[in-house]
Short mmCIF file of C-alpha atoms in Angstrom, two decimals:
data_model
loop_
_atom_site.label_atom_id
_atom_site.label_comp_id
_atom_site.label_asym_id
_atom_site.label_seq_id
_atom_site.Cartn_x
_atom_site.Cartn_y
_atom_site.Cartn_z
CA MET A 125 -19.78 17.20 -24.14
CA VAL A 126 -16.78 19.12 -22.40
CA THR A 127 -13.25 18.78 -23.33
CA THR A 128 -10.38 18.27 -21.10
CA GLN A 129 -9.14 21.51 -22.00
CA LYS A 130 -12.10 23.53 -20.67
CA LEU A 131 -12.84 21.02 -17.38
CA TYR A 132 -9.38 21.67 -16.34
CA GLU A 133 -9.86 25.92 -16.45
CA LEU A 134 -12.44 25.02 -14.61
CA PHE A 135 -11.31 22.55 -12.59
CA LEU A 136 -8.32 25.80 -11.74
CA ASN A 137 -11.16 27.59 -9.87
CA CYS A 138 -11.87 24.93 -7.01
CA PRO A 139 -9.59 25.13 -4.57
CA ASN A 140 -10.74 22.18 -2.86
CA GLY A 141 -9.59 19.91 -5.47
CA VAL A 142 -12.01 17.15 -6.60
CA GLY A 143 -13.63 15.28 -4.98
CA THR A 144 -15.97 11.85 -5.85
CA ASP A 145 -18.56 11.16 -2.61
CA THR A 146 -21.34 13.14 -1.38
CA ARG A 147 -21.12 12.18 1.40
CA LYS A 148 -17.95 14.07 2.26
CA ASP A 149 -17.09 17.98 2.81
CA LEU A 150 -17.13 18.86 -1.15
CA SER A 151 -17.14 22.89 -0.51
CA GLY A 152 -14.77 24.64 -3.86
CA GLN A 153 -14.72 21.00 -5.08
CA MET A 154 -15.59 19.66 -9.00
CA PHE A 155 -17.55 16.75 -7.94
CA PHE A 156 -16.56 13.16 -10.71
CA ALA A 157 -20.45 11.78 -11.02
CA LEU A 158 -19.13 8.33 -11.73
CA LYS A 159 -20.51 4.42 -11.39
CA GLY A 160 -20.29 1.24 -11.41
CA PRO A 161 -22.33 -1.76 -10.19
CA ASN A 162 -24.58 -1.22 -7.35
CA PHE A 163 -24.80 2.97 -7.91
CA ASN A 164 -24.91 5.35 -10.07
CA ALA A 165 -23.83 9.22 -8.34
CA ASN A 166 -25.07 10.76 -11.71
CA LYS A 167 -28.22 11.37 -9.66
CA LEU A 168 -26.38 12.89 -6.76
CA ALA A 169 -24.66 15.50 -9.11
CA LEU A 170 -27.09 18.49 -7.78
CA GLU A 171 -26.93 17.49 -4.15
CA ALA A 172 -22.61 17.90 -5.12
CA ILE A 173 -23.82 21.52 -5.94
CA LYS A 174 -26.03 21.64 -2.80
CA LYS A 175 -23.30 21.21 -0.69
CA GLY A 176 -20.96 23.51 -1.97
CA ALA A 177 -19.19 21.49 -4.95
CA SER A 178 -18.14 24.62 -7.14
CA PHE A 179 -19.14 22.40 -10.29
CA ALA A 180 -20.35 18.73 -10.80
CA VAL A 181 -19.12 16.49 -13.90
CA VAL A 182 -21.90 13.54 -15.78
CA ASP A 183 -21.81 11.87 -18.39
CA ASP A 184 -25.57 11.18 -18.28
CA GLU A 185 -27.77 14.02 -20.08
CA LYS A 186 -30.61 13.74 -18.14
CA TYR A 187 -28.20 14.84 -14.80
CA ALA A 188 -26.40 17.98 -16.74
CA ASP A 189 -29.63 20.11 -16.12
CA ASN A 190 -27.79 22.59 -13.91
CA ASP A 191 -25.26 26.28 -15.16
CA LYS A 192 -22.81 24.45 -12.64
CA ILE A 193 -23.00 20.56 -14.15
CA PHE A 194 -20.55 19.84 -16.64
CA LEU A 195 -21.46 17.00 -19.27
CA VAL A 196 -18.78 14.07 -21.02
CA GLU A 197 -18.88 10.55 -22.36
CA ASP A 198 -17.45 8.65 -19.60
CA GLY A 199 -17.15 9.91 -15.95
CA LEU A 200 -13.86 7.99 -15.14
CA LEU A 201 -12.17 8.77 -18.71
CA ALA A 202 -12.75 12.17 -17.87
CA LEU A 203 -11.82 11.52 -14.07
CA GLN A 204 -8.54 9.81 -15.52
CA ASP A 205 -7.93 12.36 -18.40
CA LEU A 206 -7.85 15.06 -16.10
CA ALA A 207 -5.31 14.42 -13.65
CA ARG A 208 -2.87 13.12 -16.42
CA TYR A 209 -3.45 16.71 -18.21
CA HIS A 210 -2.48 18.27 -14.79
CA ARG A 211 -0.20 15.81 -13.99
CA LYS A 212 1.75 17.18 -17.63
CA THR A 213 1.78 20.72 -15.73
CA TRP A 214 4.15 19.16 -12.51
CA ASP A 215 8.10 20.47 -12.50
CA PHE A 216 8.83 18.10 -9.19
CA PRO A 217 9.93 15.41 -9.34
CA VAL A 218 6.83 11.98 -9.67
CA LEU A 219 7.71 8.63 -7.87
CA GLY A 220 5.97 6.31 -8.59
CA ILE A 221 5.79 2.94 -6.25
CA THR A 222 4.22 -0.51 -6.68
CA GLY A 223 5.04 -4.65 -5.75
CA SER A 224 2.51 -6.99 -3.30
CA ASN A 225 4.17 -6.60 -0.47
CA GLY A 226 5.48 -3.13 1.20
CA LYS A 227 3.63 -0.93 -1.31
CA THR A 228 2.59 1.55 1.77
CA THR A 229 5.51 0.89 3.40
CA SER A 230 7.60 2.19 2.01
CA LYS A 231 5.41 4.61 0.90
CA GLU A 232 5.41 6.62 3.93
CA LEU A 233 8.98 6.44 4.84
CA ILE A 234 10.76 7.22 1.43
CA ARG A 235 7.82 10.68 2.35
CA GLU A 236 8.80 10.32 5.64
CA ALA A 237 12.44 10.83 4.72
CA LEU A 238 12.28 12.87 1.61
CA SER A 239 10.54 15.56 4.31
CA ALA A 240 13.67 16.60 5.99
CA LYS A 241 14.03 18.60 2.39
CA PHE A 242 11.25 18.38 0.41
CA ASN A 243 7.35 19.67 0.24
CA VAL A 244 6.20 16.08 0.09
CA TRP A 245 2.75 14.89 -1.16
CA ALA A 246 1.88 10.91 -0.95
CA THR A 247 -1.03 9.03 -2.17
CA GLN A 248 -3.31 8.84 1.21
CA GLY A 249 -4.31 5.65 2.49
CA ASN A 250 -5.06 2.71 -0.69
CA LEU A 251 -6.35 5.22 -3.03
CA ASN A 252 -3.97 3.34 -5.49
CA ASN A 253 -6.66 1.93 -8.34
CA HIS A 254 -7.85 3.80 -11.88
CA ILE A 255 -9.56 5.98 -9.50
CA GLY A 256 -7.13 6.68 -6.35
CA VAL A 257 -4.56 7.48 -8.26
CA PRO A 258 -6.47 10.65 -10.45
CA LEU A 259 -7.72 12.63 -7.36
CA THR A 260 -3.97 11.59 -5.42
CA ILE A 261 -2.87 13.62 -9.00
CA LEU A 262 -5.99 16.88 -8.93
CA ASN A 263 -5.70 16.76 -4.76
CA CYS A 264 -2.01 17.71 -4.80
CA PRO A 265 -0.88 20.84 -2.72
CA LYS A 266 -0.08 23.49 -4.50
CA GLU A 267 3.21 24.17 -2.59
CA THR A 268 4.14 19.77 -3.74
CA ASP A 269 7.62 19.35 -4.98
CA PHE A 270 7.57 15.49 -5.14
CA ALA A 271 4.85 13.66 -4.86
CA ILE A 272 5.41 10.15 -4.60
CA ILE A 273 2.17 8.12 -5.82
CA GLU A 274 1.28 4.33 -4.89
CA MET A 275 -0.26 2.44 -7.66
CA GLY A 276 -1.82 -1.03 -6.61
CA ALA A 277 -3.07 -4.07 -9.23
CA ASN A 278 -4.51 -6.60 -9.64
CA LYS A 279 -4.07 -7.65 -13.59
CA ILE A 280 -2.03 -7.71 -16.39
CA GLY A 281 -2.56 -4.12 -17.42
CA ASP A 282 -3.78 -2.72 -14.47
CA ILE A 283 0.04 -1.05 -13.95
CA SER A 284 0.20 -0.06 -17.23
CA GLU A 285 -3.09 2.23 -17.20
CA LEU A 286 -2.25 3.76 -14.19
CA THR A 287 1.29 5.14 -15.27
CA SER A 288 0.38 5.99 -18.35
CA ILE A 289 -2.15 8.45 -15.82
CA ALA A 290 0.12 8.68 -13.09
CA LEU A 291 3.65 9.59 -16.22
CA PRO A 292 6.15 9.18 -13.07
CA ASP A 293 9.72 9.82 -13.20
CA TYR A 294 10.89 7.41 -10.51
CA GLY A 295 9.94 3.89 -9.87
CA LEU A 296 10.24 1.65 -7.15
CA ILE A 297 9.10 -2.26 -7.34
CA THR A 298 9.36 -3.58 -3.43
CA ASN A 299 8.36 -7.06 -4.39
CA ILE A 300 7.43 -9.27 -6.80
CA GLY A 301 5.17 -12.24 -4.79
CA LYS A 302 2.31 -14.79 -4.72
CA ALA A 303 -0.74 -12.05 -4.36
CA HIS A 304 -3.88 -11.30 -5.73
CA THR A 305 -2.96 -14.46 -7.94
CA GLU A 306 -5.73 -14.86 -9.39
CA GLY A 307 -6.67 -11.86 -11.11
CA PHE A 308 -3.26 -12.15 -12.68
CA GLY A 309 -3.58 -16.05 -14.07
CA GLY A 310 -0.57 -17.65 -12.45
CA PHE A 311 3.30 -15.64 -10.30
CA GLU A 312 4.08 -15.37 -14.19
CA GLY A 313 1.69 -13.59 -15.11
CA VAL A 314 2.18 -11.23 -10.90
CA ILE A 315 5.52 -10.84 -12.62
CA ARG A 316 4.66 -8.99 -15.65
CA GLY A 317 2.39 -6.91 -14.54
CA LYS A 318 4.31 -5.65 -11.85
CA SER A 319 7.10 -5.13 -14.26
CA GLU A 320 4.80 -2.83 -16.28
CA LEU A 321 6.18 -0.14 -14.06
CA TYR A 322 9.86 -0.98 -15.58
CA GLN A 323 8.26 -1.18 -19.04
CA HIS A 324 7.32 2.78 -18.43
CA LEU A 325 10.60 4.01 -16.94
CA ILE A 326 12.84 2.39 -19.93
CA GLU A 327 10.78 4.01 -22.94
CA THR A 328 10.56 7.17 -20.76
CA ASN A 329 14.29 6.85 -19.30
CA GLY A 330 13.06 7.98 -15.94
CA VAL A 331 14.81 5.84 -12.80
CA VAL A 332 14.88 3.41 -11.36
CA PHE A 333 15.47 1.88 -7.24
CA ILE A 334 16.32 -1.59 -7.05
CA ASN A 335 17.41 -4.48 -4.16
CA SER A 336 19.88 -6.15 -5.29
CA THR A 337 19.29 -8.97 -2.75
CA ASP A 338 16.18 -9.72 -4.82
CA GLU A 339 16.48 -11.81 -7.32
CA ILE A 340 13.57 -11.47 -9.18
CA LEU A 341 13.95 -8.20 -9.02
CA SER A 342 17.62 -7.53 -9.98
CA ASN A 343 17.10 -9.43 -12.45
CA MET A 344 15.28 -7.29 -14.22
CA ALA A 345 18.09 -4.40 -13.55
CA LYS A 346 19.56 -5.47 -16.17
CA ARG A 347 16.75 -4.36 -18.16
CA PHE A 348 18.61 -0.45 -17.53
CA VAL A 349 21.29 1.60 -18.69
CA ASN A 350 22.02 3.02 -15.12
CA PRO A 351 19.53 1.26 -12.04
CA ILE A 352 20.77 2.87 -8.84
CA MET A 353 20.83 -0.18 -6.37
CA TYR A 354 20.25 -0.97 -2.93
CA PRO A 355 21.00 -2.01 -0.17
CA ALA A 356 24.14 -4.32 -0.17
CA LYS A 357 28.40 -4.15 -0.83
CA GLY A 358 29.25 -1.85 -3.73
CA ASP A 359 25.75 -0.67 -4.22
CA TYR A 360 24.86 3.02 -4.58
CA PHE A 361 23.65 2.71 -0.82
CA GLU A 362 25.09 0.40 1.38
CA CYS A 363 23.09 -0.73 4.70
CA ASN A 364 23.57 -3.21 7.19
CA PHE A 365 20.77 -5.59 8.20
CA ILE A 366 21.94 -5.34 12.13
CA GLU A 367 18.92 -7.24 14.02
CA ALA A 368 14.83 -6.65 14.08
CA ASN A 369 14.29 -7.45 18.15
CA PRO A 370 11.80 -6.96 17.75
CA PHE A 371 12.37 -3.40 15.83
CA VAL A 372 14.42 -3.61 13.01
CA GLU A 373 17.33 -2.30 13.74
CA TYR A 374 20.23 -1.15 10.47
CA GLN A 375 23.60 0.77 9.68
CA PRO A 376 23.45 2.39 7.32
CA GLU A 377 26.88 3.84 4.96
CA ASN A 378 29.81 5.67 7.76
CA MET A 379 27.04 5.98 10.11
CA GLU A 380 26.24 4.28 13.76
CA ILE A 381 23.74 1.37 13.89
CA GLN A 382 20.23 2.90 14.12
CA THR A 383 18.17 2.11 15.80
CA SER A 384 14.00 2.01 13.43
CA LYS A 385 10.10 1.67 15.39
CA MET A 386 9.22 -0.87 12.72
CA LEU A 387 9.24 -4.60 13.44
CA GLY A 388 10.18 -7.31 11.62
CA SER A 389 13.23 -8.34 9.79
CA TYR A 390 11.41 -7.63 6.46
CA ASN A 391 10.77 -4.06 6.85
CA PHE A 392 14.75 -3.76 6.79
CA ILE A 393 14.94 -3.27 2.50
CA ASN A 394 11.83 -0.30 3.33
CA ILE A 395 13.91 1.00 4.56
CA SER A 396 17.06 0.30 2.76
CA ALA A 397 14.63 1.55 -0.03
CA ALA A 398 13.73 5.23 1.61
CA LEU A 399 17.27 5.40 2.80
CA CYS A 400 18.47 5.09 -0.57
CA ILE A 401 16.53 7.53 -2.27
CA ALA A 402 16.45 10.23 0.27
CA ARG A 403 20.28 9.34 -0.80
CA TYR A 404 19.37 10.37 -4.30
CA PHE A 405 17.80 13.17 -4.37
CA LYS A 406 20.56 14.54 -1.53
CA VAL A 407 18.53 14.41 1.02
CA GLU A 408 21.00 14.67 4.39
CA LEU A 409 21.68 10.59 5.09
CA SER A 410 21.48 11.34 9.48
CA GLU A 411 18.24 13.53 8.59
CA ALA A 412 16.77 10.89 6.75
CA CYS A 413 17.32 8.70 9.41
CA THR A 414 15.95 10.53 12.46
CA LYS A 415 13.10 10.81 10.40
CA ILE A 416 12.53 7.09 9.37
CA ASN A 417 13.42 5.87 13.95
CA ASN A 418 10.23 8.80 14.59
CA TYR A 419 7.55 7.19 11.60
CA GLU A 420 5.70 4.96 13.93
CA PRO A 421 3.25 2.54 11.48
CA LYS A 422 -0.58 2.77 12.18
CA ASN A 423 -3.85 1.22 10.02
CA ASN A 424 -3.49 -2.59 11.44
CA ARG A 425 -0.27 -2.47 9.41
CA SER A 426 2.89 -4.35 12.42
CA GLN A 427 1.06 -2.51 15.23
CA ILE A 428 2.48 -3.52 17.94
CA ILE A 429 -0.41 -2.93 20.89
CA LYS A 430 0.22 -3.74 24.81
CA GLY A 431 -2.44 -5.36 26.08
CA LYS A 432 -2.33 -5.84 30.29
CA THR A 433 0.21 -8.77 29.74
CA ASN A 434 -0.19 -9.76 25.84
CA THR A 435 1.63 -7.82 23.44
CA VAL A 436 -0.42 -8.26 19.71
CA ILE A 437 1.06 -7.64 16.34
CA MET A 438 -1.98 -6.35 14.78
CA ASP A 439 -1.07 -6.83 10.72
CA ALA A 440 -4.63 -7.42 10.03
CA TYR A 441 -4.50 -4.47 6.79
CA ASN A 442 -3.87 -7.72 3.62
CA ALA A 443 -1.73 -10.72 3.64
CA ASN A 444 -0.47 -13.02 0.85
CA PRO A 445 0.83 -16.25 0.71
CA SER A 446 4.61 -13.69 0.74
CA SER A 447 3.94 -11.71 3.58
CA MET A 448 2.50 -14.22 5.88
CA ALA A 449 5.67 -16.32 5.11
CA ALA A 450 7.54 -12.67 6.46
CA ALA A 451 4.84 -12.70 9.30
CA LEU A 452 5.86 -16.60 10.62
CA GLU A 453 9.26 -15.71 10.84
CA ASN A 454 8.88 -13.31 12.92
CA LEU A 455 7.03 -14.58 15.25
CA LYS A 456 9.07 -17.27 15.61
CA ALA A 457 12.64 -15.09 15.41
CA MET A 458 11.05 -13.09 18.46
CA PRO A 459 11.66 -13.75 22.11
CA ALA A 460 9.09 -14.06 24.13
CA LYS A 461 7.78 -17.38 27.01
CA SER A 462 4.30 -17.78 24.96
CA LYS A 463 3.13 -17.29 21.05
CA ALA A 464 -0.25 -18.09 19.52
CA ALA A 465 -0.53 -17.51 16.38
CA ILE A 466 -4.83 -15.55 15.16
CA LEU A 467 -4.43 -16.42 11.20
CA GLY A 468 -7.64 -15.44 8.90
CA ASP A 469 -7.90 -16.62 4.37
CA MET A 470 -5.75 -14.69 2.75
CA ASN A 471 -7.78 -13.79 -1.03
CA GLU A 472 -7.93 -13.44 -4.61
CA LEU A 473 -5.46 -16.59 -5.08
CA GLY A 474 -7.43 -18.77 -7.40
CA GLU A 475 -6.67 -22.09 -8.14
CA THR A 476 -3.48 -22.46 -5.68
CA SER A 477 -5.50 -20.93 -2.83
CA GLN A 478 -6.41 -24.18 -0.70
CA ASN A 479 -3.02 -25.16 -1.16
CA GLU A 480 -1.65 -22.21 0.08
CA HIS A 481 -3.40 -22.36 3.06
CA LEU A 482 -2.28 -25.69 3.60
CA LYS A 483 1.25 -24.74 3.51
CA ILE A 484 0.35 -22.11 6.43
CA GLY A 485 -1.36 -25.41 8.74
CA GLU A 486 2.69 -27.61 8.03
CA TRP A 487 4.47 -24.57 8.77
CA LEU A 488 2.89 -23.82 11.50
CA ASN A 489 3.93 -26.92 12.79
CA ASN A 490 7.39 -27.52 11.52
CA ASN A 491 8.00 -24.39 13.84
CA GLY A 492 6.50 -25.57 17.48
CA ILE A 493 4.19 -22.82 17.84
CA GLN A 494 0.30 -24.80 19.02
CA ASN A 495 -1.62 -21.95 20.64
CA VAL A 496 -3.18 -21.10 16.28
CA PHE A 497 -6.67 -19.99 16.04
CA PHE A 498 -7.23 -19.44 12.02
CA VAL A 499 -10.47 -17.57 11.04
CA GLY A 500 -12.74 -18.04 7.45
CA GLU A 501 -13.11 -20.15 5.15
CA LYS A 502 -10.51 -20.75 3.63
CA MET A 503 -8.62 -21.40 6.64
CA SER A 504 -10.33 -23.47 7.78
CA GLU A 505 -8.92 -25.91 4.92
CA ALA A 506 -5.34 -25.05 6.70
CA LYS A 507 -7.17 -27.24 9.92
CA ALA A 508 -6.18 -30.87 7.50
CA THR A 509 -1.92 -29.28 8.53
CA MET A 510 -2.33 -28.09 12.26
CA GLN A 511 -5.28 -30.15 13.46
CA SER A 512 -4.34 -28.93 16.84
CA ALA A 513 -5.86 -25.87 15.43
CA GLY A 514 -9.22 -23.62 16.81
CA SER A 515 -11.37 -22.93 13.45
CA TYR A 516 -13.82 -20.28 13.84
CA LYS A 517 -16.04 -18.68 10.66
CA THR A 518 -16.42 -15.28 11.38
CA VAL A 519 -14.08 -13.07 14.16
CA ASP A 520 -16.82 -12.80 15.72
CA ASP A 521 -16.99 -16.20 17.10
CA LEU A 522 -13.12 -16.23 18.24
CA ILE A 523 -14.64 -13.37 20.18
CA GLN A 524 -16.85 -15.38 22.00
CA TYR A 525 -14.53 -17.67 22.40
CA LEU A 526 -11.72 -15.35 23.47
CA GLN A 527 -13.74 -14.06 25.68
CA ASP A 528 -14.46 -17.14 27.85
CA ASN A 529 -10.72 -18.92 26.88
CA PRO A 530 -9.00 -15.98 26.56
CA ILE A 531 -5.24 -15.31 25.74
CA SER A 532 -2.76 -13.67 28.01
CA ASN A 533 0.90 -13.56 28.36
CA SER A 534 1.71 -14.36 24.98
CA LEU A 535 3.00 -12.21 21.50
CA ILE A 536 0.38 -12.72 19.61
CA LEU A 537 0.40 -12.18 15.75
CA VAL A 538 -2.83 -11.81 13.95
CA LYS A 539 -2.87 -11.65 10.20
CA ALA A 540 -5.56 -11.56 7.19
CA SER A 541 -6.53 -10.75 4.83
CA ARG A 542 -8.63 -6.90 4.98
CA SER A 543 -12.04 -8.19 4.15
CA ILE A 544 -12.19 -10.77 7.41
CA GLY A 545 -11.80 -7.50 9.78
CA LEU A 546 -9.59 -9.45 12.18
CA GLU A 547 -8.92 -5.80 13.81
CA LYS A 548 -11.74 -6.61 15.82
CA LEU A 549 -9.41 -8.53 17.93
CA GLU A 550 -7.72 -5.43 19.32
CA VAL A 551 -10.25 -4.78 21.96
CA THR A 552 -10.37 -8.31 24.12
CA LEU A 553 -6.63 -9.26 22.59
CA LYS A 554 -6.03 -6.09 24.78
CA SER A 555 -7.21 -6.89 28.40
CA ASN A 556 -5.68 -10.29 29.48
#
């Protein structure tokens, strides 16, 4: 069995970091053969070497049949231990981010703001789990002088595990909402699980950034001697919300009103967090604002898509009761002669699922949005409280309907959990 120290010596001779997927370019990488319920990458180790990997790491002895293939007891634990070992060699700030909603958006905004001063490395895409966090650390470029590590969680203990690998010096919880309540065992479990980041920072004398307008988070701030608060008057960083019509306008302390390309009032707090962190690290505020104002969301996260007559709010990457409520409130607030909502299932809600989907129908009934389409088995529950809505088993069924009955001249919200695949509606909705 090879030790972590030996693996690290080998890793230092891999110019392109670490990989786990033989379908991608592995040239100059250390390949980790990971196992899952439906796959065993040990058998691909030799293939990885042939495709250019410098070394491969396996946890099945029968595949350690090459002088470039090294045996460990557990491939995943070896990957995590190597990442932790590498992280301990860093001498630059590491910011950990978690939360129920807005993690990725906040990460991107903070990256933009800090890039005015630092060479920033941040989690790529959604590599924020027990595999993604180690990969983020091990693939960090040498010229980096600030790292942002996004951490996701589905159950209690996940964030604790990830902080033990990423070892963040600084931390931000964007919010605590009704997400993954099934895995957490309810909303109280979500609070407990997300706050594991705070517990790590307390134990390591780290610095925490806290939204003072969030009742749950501001109450947790009492655990810290000197939390860095934002954005209310009297906080470390002050920022005023002006409006979101449709894009967020805001006014940082002692500056003119700024206009972003971020949709919806709910993104104001993400902008404020980014500016607070930028100020803490002595980034010129005007430069941080310029970076943020030029940032445009992508990857189906609150994207504005212009069609021939329609304007589409494409927010099909994720959904839970908290983010769905925020998106619907934003739809209500935006000016438009005609509005439509295409909403799909919210997953991982456990025993609260039916009730939470019923609430969506109730809200729509009470707020005057009549052109509504539900997609998926769970969201069909909302028909009981919004009987005028159309209901479709799959997104393909809805596409077929809309091709014969197109929506036109409307502001359309498209939102669901990623597995529903509502992004496939883009072509159909843009054509009208």
